[in-house]
Coordinates of C-alpha atoms and ligand atoms in Angstrom, one line a residue:
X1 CA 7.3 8.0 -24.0
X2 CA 9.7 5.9 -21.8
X3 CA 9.6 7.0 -17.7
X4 CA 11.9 5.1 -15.4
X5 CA 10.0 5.0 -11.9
X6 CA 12.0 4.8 -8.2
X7 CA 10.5 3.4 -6.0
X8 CA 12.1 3.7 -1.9
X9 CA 9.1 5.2 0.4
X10 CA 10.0 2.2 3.0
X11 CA 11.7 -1.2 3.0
X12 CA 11.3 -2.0 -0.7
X13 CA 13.9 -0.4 -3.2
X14 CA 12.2 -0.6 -6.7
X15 CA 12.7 0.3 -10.0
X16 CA 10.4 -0.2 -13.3
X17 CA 10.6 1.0 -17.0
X18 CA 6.9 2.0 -18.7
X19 CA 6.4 3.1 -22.1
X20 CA 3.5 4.6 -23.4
X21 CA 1.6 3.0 -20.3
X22 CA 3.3 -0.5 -20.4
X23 CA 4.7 -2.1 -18.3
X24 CA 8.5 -3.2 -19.3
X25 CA 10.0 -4.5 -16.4
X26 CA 9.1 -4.0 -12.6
X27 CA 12.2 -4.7 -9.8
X28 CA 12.0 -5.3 -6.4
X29 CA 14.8 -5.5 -3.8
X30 CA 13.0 -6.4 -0.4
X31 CA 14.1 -6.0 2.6
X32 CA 12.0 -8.4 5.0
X33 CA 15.0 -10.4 6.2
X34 CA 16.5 -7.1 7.4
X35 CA 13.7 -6.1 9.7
X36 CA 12.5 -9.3 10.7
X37 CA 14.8 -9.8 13.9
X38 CA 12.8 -6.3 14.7
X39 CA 9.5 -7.2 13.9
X40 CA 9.3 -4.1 12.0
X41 CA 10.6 -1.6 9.7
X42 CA 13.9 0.1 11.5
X43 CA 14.4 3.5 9.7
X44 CA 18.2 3.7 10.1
X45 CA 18.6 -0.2 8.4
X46 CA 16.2 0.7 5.5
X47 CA 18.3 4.4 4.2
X48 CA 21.1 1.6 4.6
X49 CA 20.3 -0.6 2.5
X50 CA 18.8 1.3 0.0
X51 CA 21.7 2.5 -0.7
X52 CA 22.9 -0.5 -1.6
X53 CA 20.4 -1.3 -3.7
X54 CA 19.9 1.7 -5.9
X55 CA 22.0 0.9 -8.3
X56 CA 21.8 -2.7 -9.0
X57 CA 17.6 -2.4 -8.8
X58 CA 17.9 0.8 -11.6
X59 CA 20.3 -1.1 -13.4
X60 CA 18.6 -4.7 -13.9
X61 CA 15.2 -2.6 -14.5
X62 CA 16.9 -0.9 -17.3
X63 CA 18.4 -4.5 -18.9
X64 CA 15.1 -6.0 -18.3
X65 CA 13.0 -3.6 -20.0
X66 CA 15.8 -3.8 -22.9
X67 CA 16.1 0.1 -22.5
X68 CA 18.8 2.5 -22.2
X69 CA 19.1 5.2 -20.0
X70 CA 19.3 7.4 -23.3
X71 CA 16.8 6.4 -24.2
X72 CA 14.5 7.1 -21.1
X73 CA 12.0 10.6 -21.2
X74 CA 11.9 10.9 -17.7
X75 CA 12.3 9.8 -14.1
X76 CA 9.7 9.7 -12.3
X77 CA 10.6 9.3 -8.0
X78 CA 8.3 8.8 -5.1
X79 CA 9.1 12.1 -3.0
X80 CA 6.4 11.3 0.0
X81 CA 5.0 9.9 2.0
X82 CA 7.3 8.2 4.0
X83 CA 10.2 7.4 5.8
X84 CA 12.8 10.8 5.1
X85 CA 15.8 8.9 5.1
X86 CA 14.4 6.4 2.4
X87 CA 12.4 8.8 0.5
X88 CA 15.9 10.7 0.5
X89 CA 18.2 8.1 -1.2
X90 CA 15.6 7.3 -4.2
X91 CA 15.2 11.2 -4.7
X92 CA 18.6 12.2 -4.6
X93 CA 19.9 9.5 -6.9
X94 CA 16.8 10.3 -9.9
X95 CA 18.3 14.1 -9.4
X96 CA 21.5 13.1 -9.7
X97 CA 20.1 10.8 -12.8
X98 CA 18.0 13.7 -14.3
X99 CA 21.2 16.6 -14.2
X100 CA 23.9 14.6 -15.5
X101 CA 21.9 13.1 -18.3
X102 CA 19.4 16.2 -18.9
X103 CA 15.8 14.2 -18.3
X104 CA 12.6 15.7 -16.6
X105 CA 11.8 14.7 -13.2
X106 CA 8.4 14.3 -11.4
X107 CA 7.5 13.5 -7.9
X108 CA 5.1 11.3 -7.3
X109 CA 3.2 10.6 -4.3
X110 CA 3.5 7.1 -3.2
X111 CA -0.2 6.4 -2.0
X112 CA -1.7 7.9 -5.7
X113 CA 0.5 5.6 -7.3
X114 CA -0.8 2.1 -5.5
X115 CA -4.4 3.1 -6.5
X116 CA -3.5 4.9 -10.0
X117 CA -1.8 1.8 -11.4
X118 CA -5.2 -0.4 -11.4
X119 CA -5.6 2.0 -14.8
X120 CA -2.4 0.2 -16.4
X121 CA -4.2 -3.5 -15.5
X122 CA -8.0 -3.0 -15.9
X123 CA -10.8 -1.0 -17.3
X124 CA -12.4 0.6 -13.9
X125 CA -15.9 1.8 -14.3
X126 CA -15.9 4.9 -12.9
X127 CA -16.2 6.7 -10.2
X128 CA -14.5 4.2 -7.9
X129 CA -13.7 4.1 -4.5
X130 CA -10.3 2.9 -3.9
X131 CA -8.6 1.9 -0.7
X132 CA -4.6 1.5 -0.2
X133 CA -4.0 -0.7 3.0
X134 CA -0.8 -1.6 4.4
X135 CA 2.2 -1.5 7.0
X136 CA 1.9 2.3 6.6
X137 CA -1.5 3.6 5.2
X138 CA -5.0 3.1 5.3
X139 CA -6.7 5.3 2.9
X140 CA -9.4 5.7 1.3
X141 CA -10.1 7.3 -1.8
X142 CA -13.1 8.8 -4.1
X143 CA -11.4 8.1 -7.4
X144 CA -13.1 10.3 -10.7
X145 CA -10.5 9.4 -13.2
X146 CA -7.3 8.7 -13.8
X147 CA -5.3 11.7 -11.8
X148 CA -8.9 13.4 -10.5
X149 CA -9.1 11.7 -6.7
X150 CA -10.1 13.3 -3.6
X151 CA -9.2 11.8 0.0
X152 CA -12.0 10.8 1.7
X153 CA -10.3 9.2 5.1
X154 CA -6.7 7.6 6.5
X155 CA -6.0 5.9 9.9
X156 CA -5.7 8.6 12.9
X157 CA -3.5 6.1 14.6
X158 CA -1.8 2.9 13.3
X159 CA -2.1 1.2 10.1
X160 CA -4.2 -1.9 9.6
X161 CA -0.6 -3.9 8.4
X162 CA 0.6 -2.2 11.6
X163 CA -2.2 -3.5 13.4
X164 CA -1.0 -7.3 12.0
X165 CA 2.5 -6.7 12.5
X166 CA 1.9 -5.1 16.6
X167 CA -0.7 -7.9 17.2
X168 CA 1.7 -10.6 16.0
X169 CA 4.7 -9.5 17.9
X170 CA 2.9 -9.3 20.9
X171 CA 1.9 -13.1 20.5
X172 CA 5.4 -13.4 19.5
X173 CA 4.2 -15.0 16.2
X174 CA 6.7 -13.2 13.5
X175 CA 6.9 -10.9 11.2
X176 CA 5.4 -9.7 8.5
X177 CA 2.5 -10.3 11.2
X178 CA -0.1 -9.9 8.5
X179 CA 1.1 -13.2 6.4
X180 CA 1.2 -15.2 10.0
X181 CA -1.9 -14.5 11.3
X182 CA -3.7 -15.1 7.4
X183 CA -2.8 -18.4 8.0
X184 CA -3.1 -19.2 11.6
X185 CA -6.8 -17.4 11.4
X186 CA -8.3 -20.4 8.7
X187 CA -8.3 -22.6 11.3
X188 CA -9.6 -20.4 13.8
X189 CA -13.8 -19.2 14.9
X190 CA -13.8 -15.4 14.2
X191 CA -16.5 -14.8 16.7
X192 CA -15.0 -16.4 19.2
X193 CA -13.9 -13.0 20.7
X194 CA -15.3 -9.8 20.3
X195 CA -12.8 -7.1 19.9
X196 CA -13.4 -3.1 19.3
X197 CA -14.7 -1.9 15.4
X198 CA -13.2 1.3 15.6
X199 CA -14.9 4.4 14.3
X200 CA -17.8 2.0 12.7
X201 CA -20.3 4.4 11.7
X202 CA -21.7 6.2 8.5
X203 CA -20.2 9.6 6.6
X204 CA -16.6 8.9 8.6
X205 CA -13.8 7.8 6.3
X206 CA -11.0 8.0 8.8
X207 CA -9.4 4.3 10.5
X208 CA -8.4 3.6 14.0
X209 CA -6.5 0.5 15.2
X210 CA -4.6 1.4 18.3
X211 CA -7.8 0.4 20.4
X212 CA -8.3 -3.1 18.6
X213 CA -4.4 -3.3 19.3
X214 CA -4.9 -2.3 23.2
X215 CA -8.0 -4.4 23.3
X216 CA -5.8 -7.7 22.2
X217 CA -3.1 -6.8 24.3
X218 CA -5.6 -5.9 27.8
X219 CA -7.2 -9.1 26.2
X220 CA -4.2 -11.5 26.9
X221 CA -3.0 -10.1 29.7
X222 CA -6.0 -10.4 31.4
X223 CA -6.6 -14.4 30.1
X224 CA -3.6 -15.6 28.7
X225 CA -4.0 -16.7 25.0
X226 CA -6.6 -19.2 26.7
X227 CA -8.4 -22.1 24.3
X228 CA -6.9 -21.7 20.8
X229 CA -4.5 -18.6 19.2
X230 CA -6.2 -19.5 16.1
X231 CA -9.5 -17.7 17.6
X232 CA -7.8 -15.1 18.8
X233 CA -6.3 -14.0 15.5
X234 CA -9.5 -15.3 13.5
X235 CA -11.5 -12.8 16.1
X236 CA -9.1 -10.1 15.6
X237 CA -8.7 -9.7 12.2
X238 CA -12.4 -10.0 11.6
X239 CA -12.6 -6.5 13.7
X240 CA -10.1 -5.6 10.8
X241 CA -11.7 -6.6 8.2
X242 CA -15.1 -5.6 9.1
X243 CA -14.1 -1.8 9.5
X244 CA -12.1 -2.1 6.3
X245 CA -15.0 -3.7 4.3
X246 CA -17.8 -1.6 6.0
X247 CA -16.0 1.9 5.4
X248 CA -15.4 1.0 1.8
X249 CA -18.5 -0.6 1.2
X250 CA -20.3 2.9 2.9
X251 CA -18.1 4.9 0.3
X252 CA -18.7 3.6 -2.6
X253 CA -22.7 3.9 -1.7
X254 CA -22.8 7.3 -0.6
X255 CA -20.6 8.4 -3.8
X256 CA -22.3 6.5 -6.3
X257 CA -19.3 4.1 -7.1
X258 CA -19.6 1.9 -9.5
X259 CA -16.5 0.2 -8.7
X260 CA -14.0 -0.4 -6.2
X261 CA -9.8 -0.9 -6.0
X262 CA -8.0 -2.4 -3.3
X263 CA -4.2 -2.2 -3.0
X264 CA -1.8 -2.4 -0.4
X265 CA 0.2 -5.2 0.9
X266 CA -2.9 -6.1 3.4
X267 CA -5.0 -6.7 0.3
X268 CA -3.3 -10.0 0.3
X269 CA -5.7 -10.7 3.5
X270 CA -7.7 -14.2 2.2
X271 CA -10.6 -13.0 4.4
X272 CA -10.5 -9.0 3.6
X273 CA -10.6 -10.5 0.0
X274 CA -13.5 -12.8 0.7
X275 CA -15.7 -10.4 2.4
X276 CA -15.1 -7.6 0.8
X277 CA -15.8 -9.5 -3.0
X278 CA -18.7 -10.7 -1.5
X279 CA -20.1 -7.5 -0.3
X280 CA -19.3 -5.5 -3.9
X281 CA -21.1 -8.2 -5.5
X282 CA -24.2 -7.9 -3.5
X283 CA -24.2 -4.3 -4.0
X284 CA -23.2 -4.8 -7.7
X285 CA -19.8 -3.1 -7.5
X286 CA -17.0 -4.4 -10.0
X287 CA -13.7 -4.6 -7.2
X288 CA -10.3 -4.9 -8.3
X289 CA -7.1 -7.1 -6.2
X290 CA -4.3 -5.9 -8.5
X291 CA -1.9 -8.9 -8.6
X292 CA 0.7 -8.7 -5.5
X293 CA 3.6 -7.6 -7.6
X294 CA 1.0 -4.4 -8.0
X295 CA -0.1 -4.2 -4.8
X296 CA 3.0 -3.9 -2.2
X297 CA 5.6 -1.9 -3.0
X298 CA 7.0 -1.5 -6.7
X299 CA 8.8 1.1 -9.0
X300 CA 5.6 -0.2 -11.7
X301 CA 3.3 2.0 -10.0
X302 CA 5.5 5.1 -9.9
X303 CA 6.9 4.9 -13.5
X304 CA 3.0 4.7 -14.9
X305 CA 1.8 7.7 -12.9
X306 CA 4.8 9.8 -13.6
X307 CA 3.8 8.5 -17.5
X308 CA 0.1 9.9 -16.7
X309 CA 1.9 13.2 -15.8
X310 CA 4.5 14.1 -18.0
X311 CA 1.7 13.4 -20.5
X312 CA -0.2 15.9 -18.8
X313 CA 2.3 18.5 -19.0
X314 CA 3.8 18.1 -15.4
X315 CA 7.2 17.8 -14.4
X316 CA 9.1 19.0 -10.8
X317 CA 12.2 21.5 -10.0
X318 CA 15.5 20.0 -9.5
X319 CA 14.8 21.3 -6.0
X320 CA 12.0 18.8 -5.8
X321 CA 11.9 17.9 -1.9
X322 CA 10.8 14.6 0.1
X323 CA 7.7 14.8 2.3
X324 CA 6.9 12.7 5.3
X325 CA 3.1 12.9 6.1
X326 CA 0.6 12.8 3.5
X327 CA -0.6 15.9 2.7
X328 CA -4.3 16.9 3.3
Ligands
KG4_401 O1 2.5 -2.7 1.1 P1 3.4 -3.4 1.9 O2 4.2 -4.6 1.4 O3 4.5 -2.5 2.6 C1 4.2 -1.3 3.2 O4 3.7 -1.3 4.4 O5 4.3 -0.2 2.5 O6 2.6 -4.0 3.2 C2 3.2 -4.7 4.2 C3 2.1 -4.9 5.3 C4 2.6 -5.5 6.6 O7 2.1 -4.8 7.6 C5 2.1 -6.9 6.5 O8 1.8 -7.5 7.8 C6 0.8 -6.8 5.7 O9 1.1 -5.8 4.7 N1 0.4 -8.0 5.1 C7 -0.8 -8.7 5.4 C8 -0.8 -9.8 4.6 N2 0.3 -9.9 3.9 C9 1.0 -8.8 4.2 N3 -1.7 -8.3 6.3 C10 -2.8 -9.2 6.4 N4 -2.9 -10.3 5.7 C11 -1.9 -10.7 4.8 N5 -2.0 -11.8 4.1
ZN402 ZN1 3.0 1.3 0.0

């Protein structure tokens, strides 16, 4: 079975051909250069320019994979959650594919497909406990199988990439915030400050950053970035990571887990990664990084879940709509 997947939730229009589970090719057309003047995503820009992308992404995904549309079983199109405008142009264009060439359609939702495609890279003992964290999610998951999950928690506020990206404008450092503070935070003393772990305790899945974002912000305007920004980051994203690492950790204990899958383009975090390895290992947890290609944004990740489902059976209406929250 061949599924080409479409891939625009956000900034990132992407396109990837799977058959029978394998990866053939995996396209990305970013946007970062776009929104960086911003310092974050601007909804109008992104429709924009996914526009302009559609085509040429589908296209060079097809030639790369050494497929032809003909060829192709079905499309498979992230439908939510995300921004409408984006979610709109990758939806309407894999209709307009699936009508005029007579293919089955599927919506898939974006955050089961950054968790479901660790089952095209690994074998995952199972149950694991996966959690997808980036510019627009934190979520965590109990996952049974492959397409048998159950949400166990998401942010009530911002995202922990949101976090990044709000705490690095305010210090006027750049965006995407997450990659500049990474950096700038080696050479800092995480315990320097001590900044808010929000919703820190047991049998609650759900995130909150907007104090830890307040609490930098009351922070420097208060004391200035006194002594070294290299603290202040280091001591910020240690509240980050700590939340991160404990809730997942908590999960995967009070579940059973015998494993656990990070993805999300804040899994590229060198200290999330460090603690969080460290602490699956002394609980004797197998963990999972997908590589990055895997891990932000990509059509990969829709094209193998929409394989999972049409092997299943499913497939979606022509009057298939976009969503913009995740549902419960
Ligand atoms: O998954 P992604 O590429 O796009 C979506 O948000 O969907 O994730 C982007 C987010 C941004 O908020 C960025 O600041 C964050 O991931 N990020 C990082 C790192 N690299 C990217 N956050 C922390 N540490 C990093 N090394
Ligand atoms: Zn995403």
């Amino acid at each position: 079975m061949i599924v080409l997947g479409i891939e625009t939730s956000c900034d990132e229009t992407a396109a990837s051909v799977v058959e029978d589970g394998k990866i053939l090719s995996n396209i990305v057309a970013s946007q970062i250069e776009i929104h960086k003047p911003y310092g974050g995503v601007v909804p109008e820009l992104a429709s924009r320019h996914h526009i302009r992308n559609i085509v040429p992404v589908v296209d060079t995904a097809l030639e790369k994979s050494e497929r032809d549309i003909s060829q192709v079983d079905g499309i498979a199109v992230t439908n939510g959650p995300g921004l409408i405008g984006s979610l709109l142009v990758g939806l309407s264009f894999a209709k307009g594919v699936a009508a005029s060439y007579g293919k089955k359609i599927v919506g898939i939702n974006h955050l089961e497909a950054h968790f479901t495609i660790a089952f095209a890279l690994y074998e995952i003992p199972l149950p694991a406990i996966a959690l997808v964290v980036s510019g627009g999610h934190t979520n965590l998951y109990l996952v049974r199988g492959k397409l048998n999950y159950k949400k166990l928690g998401e942010t009530r506020d911002d995202a922990a990439g949101e976090a990044f990206d709000k705490v690095a404008k305010l210090l006027g450092l750049g965006y995407p915030g997450g990659v500049v503070i990474d950096k700038l935070a080696r050479k800092g003393d995480p315990d320097r400050f001590h900044f808010p772990r929000g919703m820190m305790r047991s049998g609650d899945y759900d995130f909150s950053f907007s104090g830890l974002k307040t609490a930098v912000a009351v922070h420097v305007k208060k004391k200035g970035i006194r002594g070294k920004i290299e603290d202040l980051v280091a001591s910020f994203q240690e509240a980050v990571v700590d939340v991160l690492v404990f809730k997942t950790i908590s999960a995967a204990e009070d579940y059973g887990a015998r494993s656990i899958i990070v993805a999300g383009g804040v899994a590229a975090n060198s200290r999330l990664r460090e603690k969080m390895k460290s602490e699956a290992e002394r609980k004797k947890l197998s963990i999972f990084f997908p590589p990055m290609e895997y891990c932000t944004d990509n059509g990969a990740m829709v094209a193998y879940t929409g394989y999972l489902y049409f092997t299943a059976g499913r497939e979606d209406p022509l009057t298939l709509d976009a969503y913009d929250t995740d549902p419960d």
